[in-house]
């Protein structure tokens, strides 16, 4: 699966290491050293994937992703970052990055993740038959967990009647969990809902999506009552009113 890949990295040694590994896989690689150059290359050459360092001169990686998504450019982006705090990771995914790796990283794992992103992107870009008309959803089609409602047909989410905007990944996780409320999902099971099972995508991606969902559907994200952690296992979606009733009985 050969592709035209753009690497934006201002560390010369790091960029050369990534280039060698990718070229060994048969990819055509272009390297730039700052954010503005990365933007120009994407606009003019339209690479199939962008490996993007966060800390770069003339526009950092987060700004690059923000601008590309604002321009409706859908090139897959894998971010490389020395930052590993929760807020940094959430921000990168919120802006539209497809995956991330924290430094230092294994070049072989990087290549594997790129392979997965390219495969997924080519599947989604493949022509599909014209779909049949979407039926008007019945009440039974809407998934309800307490005041949380997920409409798989209209691709809508609300909490207590308040609309909630979700990314495609967040929506897929929420739909799977709402369909089986109170079931405990492992990270790998939720990962399969996101991309189809692939051992090279980090389960940390699921954690980031869950933390982001909590910010949207919980009144107090740090003290969740809907989207709960089951320690040592994974996550479950529940109706907080049921828990309150059990506690009072």
PDB file of C-alpha atoms in Angstrom:
ATOM      1  CA  UNK A   1       0.000   0.000   0.000  1.00  0.00           C
ATOM      2  CA  UNK A   2       2.271   2.792  -1.285  1.00  0.00           C
ATOM      3  CA  UNK A   3       1.273   6.417  -0.751  1.00  0.00           C
ATOM      4  CA  UNK A   4       2.481   9.988  -1.061  1.00  0.00           C
ATOM      5  CA  UNK A   5       3.202  11.044   2.530  1.00  0.00           C
ATOM      6  CA  UNK A   6       4.133  14.466   3.845  1.00  0.00           C
ATOM      7  CA  UNK A   7       6.279  14.617   6.995  1.00  0.00           C
ATOM      8  CA  UNK A   8       6.338  17.962   8.828  1.00  0.00           C
ATOM      9  CA  UNK A   9       9.111  17.794  11.441  1.00  0.00           C
ATOM     10  CA  UNK A  10      11.711  20.439  12.324  1.00  0.00           C
ATOM     11  CA  UNK A  11      14.053  17.968  14.042  1.00  0.00           C
ATOM     12  CA  UNK A  12      16.314  16.945  11.156  1.00  0.00           C
ATOM     13  CA  UNK A  13      17.409  13.631  12.671  1.00  0.00           C
ATOM     14  CA  UNK A  14      13.846  12.680  13.591  1.00  0.00           C
ATOM     15  CA  UNK A  15      12.565  13.602  10.126  1.00  0.00           C
ATOM     16  CA  UNK A  16      15.306  11.568   8.443  1.00  0.00           C
ATOM     17  CA  UNK A  17      14.515   8.536  10.605  1.00  0.00           C
ATOM     18  CA  UNK A  18      10.815   8.707   9.734  1.00  0.00           C
ATOM     19  CA  UNK A  19      11.602   9.246   6.041  1.00  0.00           C
ATOM     20  CA  UNK A  20      13.881   6.182   5.886  1.00  0.00           C
ATOM     21  CA  UNK A  21      11.339   3.892   7.513  1.00  0.00           C
ATOM     22  CA  UNK A  22       8.506   5.099   5.284  1.00  0.00           C
ATOM     23  CA  UNK A  23      10.562   4.860   2.096  1.00  0.00           C
ATOM     24  CA  UNK A  24      11.561   1.329   3.096  1.00  0.00           C
ATOM     25  CA  UNK A  25       7.803   0.555   3.065  1.00  0.00           C
ATOM     26  CA  UNK A  26       7.622   1.875  -0.498  1.00  0.00           C
ATOM     27  CA  UNK A  27       6.062   5.266   0.239  1.00  0.00           C
ATOM     28  CA  UNK A  28       7.019   8.498  -1.532  1.00  0.00           C
ATOM     29  CA  UNK A  29       7.990  10.936   1.228  1.00  0.00           C
ATOM     30  CA  UNK A  30       8.286  14.732   1.242  1.00  0.00           C
ATOM     31  CA  UNK A  31       9.775  16.427   4.321  1.00  0.00           C
ATOM     32  CA  UNK A  32       9.173  20.028   5.404  1.00  0.00           C
ATOM     33  CA  UNK A  33      10.458  21.774   8.513  1.00  0.00           C
ATOM     34  CA  UNK A  34       7.751  24.261   9.517  1.00  0.00           C
ATOM     35  CA  UNK A  35       3.991  24.639   9.700  1.00  0.00           C
ATOM     36  CA  UNK A  36       3.547  27.091   6.848  1.00  0.00           C
ATOM     37  CA  UNK A  37       5.475  24.861   4.477  1.00  0.00           C
ATOM     38  CA  UNK A  38       3.259  21.955   5.567  1.00  0.00           C
ATOM     39  CA  UNK A  39       0.128  23.942   4.689  1.00  0.00           C
ATOM     40  CA  UNK A  40       1.470  24.862   1.263  1.00  0.00           C
ATOM     41  CA  UNK A  41       2.475  21.280   0.475  1.00  0.00           C
ATOM     42  CA  UNK A  42      -0.950  19.943   1.425  1.00  0.00           C
ATOM     43  CA  UNK A  43      -2.695  22.608  -0.671  1.00  0.00           C
ATOM     44  CA  UNK A  44      -0.561  22.078  -3.762  1.00  0.00           C
ATOM     45  CA  UNK A  45       0.379  18.389  -3.688  1.00  0.00           C
ATOM     46  CA  UNK A  46      -2.568  16.864  -1.789  1.00  0.00           C
ATOM     47  CA  UNK A  47      -0.656  14.056  -0.028  1.00  0.00           C
ATOM     48  CA  UNK A  48      -2.500  10.951   1.100  1.00  0.00           C
ATOM     49  CA  UNK A  49      -1.340  11.343   4.693  1.00  0.00           C
ATOM     50  CA  UNK A  50       0.358  13.957   6.875  1.00  0.00           C
ATOM     51  CA  UNK A  51       2.740  13.086   9.720  1.00  0.00           C
ATOM     52  CA  UNK A  52       2.725  16.298  11.717  1.00  0.00           C
ATOM     53  CA  UNK A  53       4.911  17.370  14.635  1.00  0.00           C
ATOM     54  CA  UNK A  54       3.131  19.608  17.159  1.00  0.00           C
ATOM     55  CA  UNK A  55       6.039  21.886  18.081  1.00  0.00           C
ATOM     56  CA  UNK A  56       7.194  23.599  14.880  1.00  0.00           C
ATOM     57  CA  UNK A  57       8.208  27.131  13.836  1.00  0.00           C
ATOM     58  CA  UNK A  58       6.043  29.472  11.732  1.00  0.00           C
ATOM     59  CA  UNK A  59       2.797  27.680  12.762  1.00  0.00           C
ATOM     60  CA  UNK A  60       2.597  24.785  15.167  1.00  0.00           C
ATOM     61  CA  UNK A  61       0.955  21.476  14.362  1.00  0.00           C
ATOM     62  CA  UNK A  62      -2.312  22.329  16.128  1.00  0.00           C
ATOM     63  CA  UNK A  63      -2.685  25.470  14.005  1.00  0.00           C
ATOM     64  CA  UNK A  64      -1.947  23.449  10.873  1.00  0.00           C
ATOM     65  CA  UNK A  65      -4.717  20.951  11.663  1.00  0.00           C
ATOM     66  CA  UNK A  66      -7.135  23.747  12.554  1.00  0.00           C
ATOM     67  CA  UNK A  67      -6.523  25.508   9.233  1.00  0.00           C
ATOM     68  CA  UNK A  68      -6.693  22.340   7.119  1.00  0.00           C
ATOM     69  CA  UNK A  69     -10.008  21.270   8.647  1.00  0.00           C
ATOM     70  CA  UNK A  70     -11.401  24.796   8.272  1.00  0.00           C
ATOM     71  CA  UNK A  71     -10.545  24.503   4.565  1.00  0.00           C
ATOM     72  CA  UNK A  72     -12.409  21.148   4.467  1.00  0.00           C
ATOM     73  CA  UNK A  73      -9.234  19.260   3.617  1.00  0.00           C
ATOM     74  CA  UNK A  74      -9.648  15.664   4.744  1.00  0.00           C
ATOM     75  CA  UNK A  75      -6.070  14.417   4.545  1.00  0.00           C
ATOM     76  CA  UNK A  76      -5.501  11.964   7.423  1.00  0.00           C
ATOM     77  CA  UNK A  77      -3.244  13.460  10.100  1.00  0.00           C
ATOM     78  CA  UNK A  78      -1.061  11.557  12.540  1.00  0.00           C
ATOM     79  CA  UNK A  79       0.400  13.934  15.113  1.00  0.00           C
ATOM     80  CA  UNK A  80       3.766  13.527  16.814  1.00  0.00           C
ATOM     81  CA  UNK A  81       4.017  15.271  20.149  1.00  0.00           C
ATOM     82  CA  UNK A  82       6.282  15.526  23.154  1.00  0.00           C
ATOM     83  CA  UNK A  83       3.207  16.694  25.050  1.00  0.00           C
ATOM     84  CA  UNK A  84       1.337  13.930  26.807  1.00  0.00           C
ATOM     85  CA  UNK A  85      -1.164  15.762  28.997  1.00  0.00           C
ATOM     86  CA  UNK A  86      -4.849  14.966  28.667  1.00  0.00           C
ATOM     87  CA  UNK A  87      -5.791  18.480  27.495  1.00  0.00           C
ATOM     88  CA  UNK A  88      -3.195  18.457  24.697  1.00  0.00           C
ATOM     89  CA  UNK A  89      -4.364  15.090  23.407  1.00  0.00           C
ATOM     90  CA  UNK A  90      -8.022  16.120  23.560  1.00  0.00           C
ATOM     91  CA  UNK A  91      -7.299  19.344  21.707  1.00  0.00           C
ATOM     92  CA  UNK A  92      -5.488  17.542  18.895  1.00  0.00           C
ATOM     93  CA  UNK A  93      -8.366  15.116  18.359  1.00  0.00           C
ATOM     94  CA  UNK A  94     -10.967  17.883  18.716  1.00  0.00           C
ATOM     95  CA  UNK A  95      -9.287  19.838  15.946  1.00  0.00           C
ATOM     96  CA  UNK A  96      -9.459  16.853  13.600  1.00  0.00           C
ATOM     97  CA  UNK A  97      -6.285  14.799  14.003  1.00  0.00           C
ATOM     98  CA  UNK A  98      -6.881  11.116  13.244  1.00  0.00           C
ATOM     99  CA  UNK A  99      -4.256   9.635  15.556  1.00  0.00           C
ATOM    100  CA  UNK A 100      -1.258  10.684  17.622  1.00  0.00           C
ATOM    101  CA  UNK A 101       1.969   9.320  19.035  1.00  0.00           C
ATOM    102  CA  UNK A 102       3.970  10.738  21.904  1.00  0.00           C
ATOM    103  CA  UNK A 103       7.728  11.065  21.694  1.00  0.00           C
ATOM    104  CA  UNK A 104       9.866   9.046  21.947  1.00  0.00           C
ATOM    105  CA  UNK A 105       8.113   6.521  19.735  1.00  0.00           C
ATOM    106  CA  UNK A 106       8.903   3.312  17.912  1.00  0.00           C
ATOM    107  CA  UNK A 107       9.409   3.931  14.163  1.00  0.00           C
ATOM    108  CA  UNK A 108       7.990   0.456  13.466  1.00  0.00           C
ATOM    109  CA  UNK A 109       4.823   1.296  15.383  1.00  0.00           C
ATOM    110  CA  UNK A 110       4.592   4.583  13.497  1.00  0.00           C
ATOM    111  CA  UNK A 111       4.768   2.739  10.182  1.00  0.00           C
ATOM    112  CA  UNK A 112       2.094   0.299  11.359  1.00  0.00           C
ATOM    113  CA  UNK A 113      -0.250   3.082  12.422  1.00  0.00           C
ATOM    114  CA  UNK A 114       0.249   4.863   9.115  1.00  0.00           C
ATOM    115  CA  UNK A 115      -0.575   1.630   7.316  1.00  0.00           C
ATOM    116  CA  UNK A 116      -3.811   1.399   9.281  1.00  0.00           C
ATOM    117  CA  UNK A 117      -4.796   5.022   8.617  1.00  0.00           C
ATOM    118  CA  UNK A 118      -4.147   4.651   4.895  1.00  0.00           C
ATOM    119  CA  UNK A 119      -6.167   1.432   4.721  1.00  0.00           C
ATOM    120  CA  UNK A 120      -9.080   2.986   6.587  1.00  0.00           C
ATOM    121  CA  UNK A 121      -8.998   6.160   4.489  1.00  0.00           C
ATOM    122  CA  UNK A 122      -8.965   4.225   1.220  1.00  0.00           C
ATOM    123  CA  UNK A 123     -11.903   2.112   2.359  1.00  0.00           C
ATOM    124  CA  UNK A 124     -13.930   5.214   3.171  1.00  0.00           C
ATOM    125  CA  UNK A 125     -12.962   6.843  -0.135  1.00  0.00           C
ATOM    126  CA  UNK A 126     -14.002   3.839  -2.230  1.00  0.00           C
ATOM    127  CA  UNK A 127     -17.140   4.394  -4.335  1.00  0.00           C
ATOM    128  CA  UNK A 128     -20.277   3.042  -2.769  1.00  0.00           C
ATOM    129  CA  UNK A 129     -23.673   2.243  -4.262  1.00  0.00           C
ATOM    130  CA  UNK A 130     -26.295   4.958  -4.123  1.00  0.00           C
ATOM    131  CA  UNK A 131     -28.071   4.348  -0.830  1.00  0.00           C
ATOM    132  CA  UNK A 132     -31.756   3.694  -0.609  1.00  0.00           C
ATOM    133  CA  UNK A 133     -33.877   6.558   0.734  1.00  0.00           C
ATOM    134  CA  UNK A 134     -33.450   6.923   4.480  1.00  0.00           C
ATOM    135  CA  UNK A 135     -36.671   6.000   6.242  1.00  0.00           C
ATOM    136  CA  UNK A 136     -38.264   8.403   8.680  1.00  0.00           C
ATOM    137  CA  UNK A 137     -37.109   7.147  12.079  1.00  0.00           C
ATOM    138  CA  UNK A 138     -39.721   5.640  14.355  1.00  0.00           C
ATOM    139  CA  UNK A 139     -39.681   6.289  18.059  1.00  0.00           C
ATOM    140  CA  UNK A 140     -38.310   2.772  18.514  1.00  0.00           C
ATOM    141  CA  UNK A 141     -35.278   3.701  16.393  1.00  0.00           C
ATOM    142  CA  UNK A 142     -34.154   6.285  18.946  1.00  0.00           C
ATOM    143  CA  UNK A 143     -31.921   4.958  21.708  1.00  0.00           C
ATOM    144  CA  UNK A 144     -32.703   6.366  25.142  1.00  0.00           C
ATOM    145  CA  UNK A 145     -30.708   6.048  28.354  1.00  0.00           C
ATOM    146  CA  UNK A 146     -32.440   8.248  30.875  1.00  0.00           C
ATOM    147  CA  UNK A 147     -32.611  11.748  29.374  1.00  0.00           C
ATOM    148  CA  UNK A 148     -29.843  10.922  26.908  1.00  0.00           C
ATOM    149  CA  UNK A 149     -31.214  10.254  23.424  1.00  0.00           C
ATOM    150  CA  UNK A 150     -29.233   8.946  20.441  1.00  0.00           C
ATOM    151  CA  UNK A 151     -30.872   8.925  17.007  1.00  0.00           C
ATOM    152  CA  UNK A 152     -28.785   6.663  14.715  1.00  0.00           C
ATOM    153  CA  UNK A 153     -30.773   7.614  11.607  1.00  0.00           C
ATOM    154  CA  UNK A 154     -30.629  11.377  11.953  1.00  0.00           C
ATOM    155  CA  UNK A 155     -27.192  11.197  13.591  1.00  0.00           C
ATOM    156  CA  UNK A 156     -28.405  13.347  16.501  1.00  0.00           C
ATOM    157  CA  UNK A 157     -27.680  13.319  20.235  1.00  0.00           C
ATOM    158  CA  UNK A 158     -29.435  15.221  23.001  1.00  0.00           C
ATOM    159  CA  UNK A 159     -29.389  15.336  26.783  1.00  0.00           C
ATOM    160  CA  UNK A 160     -32.541  16.574  28.478  1.00  0.00           C
ATOM    161  CA  UNK A 161     -33.648  18.034  25.167  1.00  0.00           C
ATOM    162  CA  UNK A 162     -30.364  19.923  24.688  1.00  0.00           C
ATOM    163  CA  UNK A 163     -28.629  19.096  21.379  1.00  0.00           C
ATOM    164  CA  UNK A 164     -25.109  17.713  21.701  1.00  0.00           C
ATOM    165  CA  UNK A 165     -22.594  17.956  18.851  1.00  0.00           C
ATOM    166  CA  UNK A 166     -20.486  14.793  18.507  1.00  0.00           C
ATOM    167  CA  UNK A 167     -17.631  13.860  16.233  1.00  0.00           C
ATOM    168  CA  UNK A 168     -18.155  10.700  14.130  1.00  0.00           C
ATOM    169  CA  UNK A 169     -15.959   8.692  16.495  1.00  0.00           C
ATOM    170  CA  UNK A 170     -17.804   9.920  19.573  1.00  0.00           C
ATOM    171  CA  UNK A 171     -21.145   9.177  17.948  1.00  0.00           C
ATOM    172  CA  UNK A 172     -20.178   5.604  17.107  1.00  0.00           C
ATOM    173  CA  UNK A 173     -19.051   4.931  20.665  1.00  0.00           C
ATOM    174  CA  UNK A 174     -22.182   6.502  22.138  1.00  0.00           C
ATOM    175  CA  UNK A 175     -24.493   4.603  19.772  1.00  0.00           C
ATOM    176  CA  UNK A 176     -22.920   1.250  20.626  1.00  0.00           C
ATOM    177  CA  UNK A 177     -23.149   1.898  24.356  1.00  0.00           C
ATOM    178  CA  UNK A 178     -26.688   3.328  24.234  1.00  0.00           C
ATOM    179  CA  UNK A 179     -27.871   0.223  22.371  1.00  0.00           C
ATOM    180  CA  UNK A 180     -26.770  -1.873  25.360  1.00  0.00           C
ATOM    181  CA  UNK A 181     -27.137   0.376  28.383  1.00  0.00           C
ATOM    182  CA  UNK A 182     -25.418  -0.856  31.549  1.00  0.00           C
ATOM    183  CA  UNK A 183     -23.248  -3.280  29.592  1.00  0.00           C
ATOM    184  CA  UNK A 184     -19.553  -2.914  30.387  1.00  0.00           C
ATOM    185  CA  UNK A 185     -17.509  -2.410  27.200  1.00  0.00           C
ATOM    186  CA  UNK A 186     -13.782  -3.037  27.148  1.00  0.00           C
ATOM    187  CA  UNK A 187     -11.523  -0.544  25.379  1.00  0.00           C
ATOM    188  CA  UNK A 188     -10.883  -3.047  22.588  1.00  0.00           C
ATOM    189  CA  UNK A 189     -14.618  -3.506  22.027  1.00  0.00           C
ATOM    190  CA  UNK A 190     -15.097   0.245  21.733  1.00  0.00           C
ATOM    191  CA  UNK A 191     -12.029   0.486  19.523  1.00  0.00           C
ATOM    192  CA  UNK A 192     -13.669  -2.002  17.166  1.00  0.00           C
ATOM    193  CA  UNK A 193     -16.687   0.308  16.984  1.00  0.00           C
ATOM    194  CA  UNK A 194     -14.384   3.136  15.927  1.00  0.00           C
ATOM    195  CA  UNK A 195     -12.230   1.609  13.230  1.00  0.00           C
ATOM    196  CA  UNK A 196     -12.685  -2.119  13.166  1.00  0.00           C
ATOM    197  CA  UNK A 197     -10.251  -4.086  15.327  1.00  0.00           C
ATOM    198  CA  UNK A 198      -6.602  -3.343  14.656  1.00  0.00           C
ATOM    199  CA  UNK A 199      -3.914  -3.952  17.236  1.00  0.00           C
ATOM    200  CA  UNK A 200      -1.815  -1.026  16.052  1.00  0.00           C
ATOM    201  CA  UNK A 201      -4.334   1.660  17.040  1.00  0.00           C
ATOM    202  CA  UNK A 202      -3.831   2.606  20.672  1.00  0.00           C
ATOM    203  CA  UNK A 203      -6.653   2.000  23.128  1.00  0.00           C
ATOM    204  CA  UNK A 204      -5.712   5.416  24.523  1.00  0.00           C
ATOM    205  CA  UNK A 205      -7.740   6.818  21.607  1.00  0.00           C
ATOM    206  CA  UNK A 206     -10.873   5.389  23.250  1.00  0.00           C
ATOM    207  CA  UNK A 207      -9.994   7.033  26.572  1.00  0.00           C
ATOM    208  CA  UNK A 208      -9.668  10.406  24.875  1.00  0.00           C
ATOM    209  CA  UNK A 209     -13.045  10.043  23.125  1.00  0.00           C
ATOM    210  CA  UNK A 210     -14.686   9.048  26.409  1.00  0.00           C
ATOM    211  CA  UNK A 211     -13.196  12.035  28.228  1.00  0.00           C
ATOM    212  CA  UNK A 212     -14.433  14.286  25.448  1.00  0.00           C
ATOM    213  CA  UNK A 213     -17.922  12.774  25.577  1.00  0.00           C
ATOM    214  CA  UNK A 214     -18.078  13.364  29.312  1.00  0.00           C
ATOM    215  CA  UNK A 215     -17.466  17.055  28.711  1.00  0.00           C
ATOM    216  CA  UNK A 216     -20.536  17.063  26.473  1.00  0.00           C
ATOM    217  CA  UNK A 217     -23.061  14.837  28.269  1.00  0.00           C
ATOM    218  CA  UNK A 218     -22.126  15.172  31.947  1.00  0.00           C
ATOM    219  CA  UNK A 219     -22.874  18.126  34.199  1.00  0.00           C
ATOM    220  CA  UNK A 220     -19.640  17.489  36.084  1.00  0.00           C
ATOM    221  CA  UNK A 221     -17.237  15.663  33.726  1.00  0.00           C
ATOM    222  CA  UNK A 222     -14.792  14.897  36.545  1.00  0.00           C
ATOM    223  CA  UNK A 223     -17.612  13.241  38.519  1.00  0.00           C
ATOM    224  CA  UNK A 224     -19.516  11.383  35.792  1.00  0.00           C
ATOM    225  CA  UNK A 225     -22.903   9.805  36.499  1.00  0.00           C
ATOM    226  CA  UNK A 226     -23.761   8.611  32.958  1.00  0.00           C
ATOM    227  CA  UNK A 227     -20.571   7.443  31.273  1.00  0.00           C
ATOM    228  CA  UNK A 228     -18.847   5.490  34.003  1.00  0.00           C
ATOM    229  CA  UNK A 229     -15.444   3.879  34.332  1.00  0.00           C
ATOM    230  CA  UNK A 230     -15.481   0.259  35.455  1.00  0.00           C
ATOM    231  CA  UNK A 231     -11.969  -0.008  36.820  1.00  0.00           C
ATOM    232  CA  UNK A 232      -9.884  -2.770  35.336  1.00  0.00           C
ATOM    233  CA  UNK A 233     -12.469  -3.476  32.637  1.00  0.00           C
ATOM    234  CA  UNK A 234     -13.656  -0.476  30.621  1.00  0.00           C
ATOM    235  CA  UNK A 235     -16.715   1.781  30.444  1.00  0.00           C
ATOM    236  CA  UNK A 236     -20.495   1.614  30.642  1.00  0.00           C
ATOM    237  CA  UNK A 237     -23.375   3.984  29.880  1.00  0.00           C
ATOM    238  CA  UNK A 238     -26.139   4.121  32.457  1.00  0.00           C
ATOM    239  CA  UNK A 239     -29.209   6.085  33.521  1.00  0.00           C
ATOM    240  CA  UNK A 240     -28.179   8.189  36.544  1.00  0.00           C
ATOM    241  CA  UNK A 241     -31.773   8.240  37.792  1.00  0.00           C
ATOM    242  CA  UNK A 242     -31.643   4.462  38.300  1.00  0.00           C
ATOM    243  CA  UNK A 243     -28.577   4.810  40.478  1.00  0.00           C
ATOM    244  CA  UNK A 244     -30.277   7.547  42.509  1.00  0.00           C
ATOM    245  CA  UNK A 245     -33.362   5.364  43.030  1.00  0.00           C
ATOM    246  CA  UNK A 246     -31.227   2.416  44.155  1.00  0.00           C
ATOM    247  CA  UNK A 247     -29.312   4.632  46.567  1.00  0.00           C
ATOM    248  CA  UNK A 248     -32.511   5.961  48.150  1.00  0.00           C
ATOM    249  CA  UNK A 249     -34.176   2.556  48.505  1.00  0.00           C
TER     250      UNK A 249
END
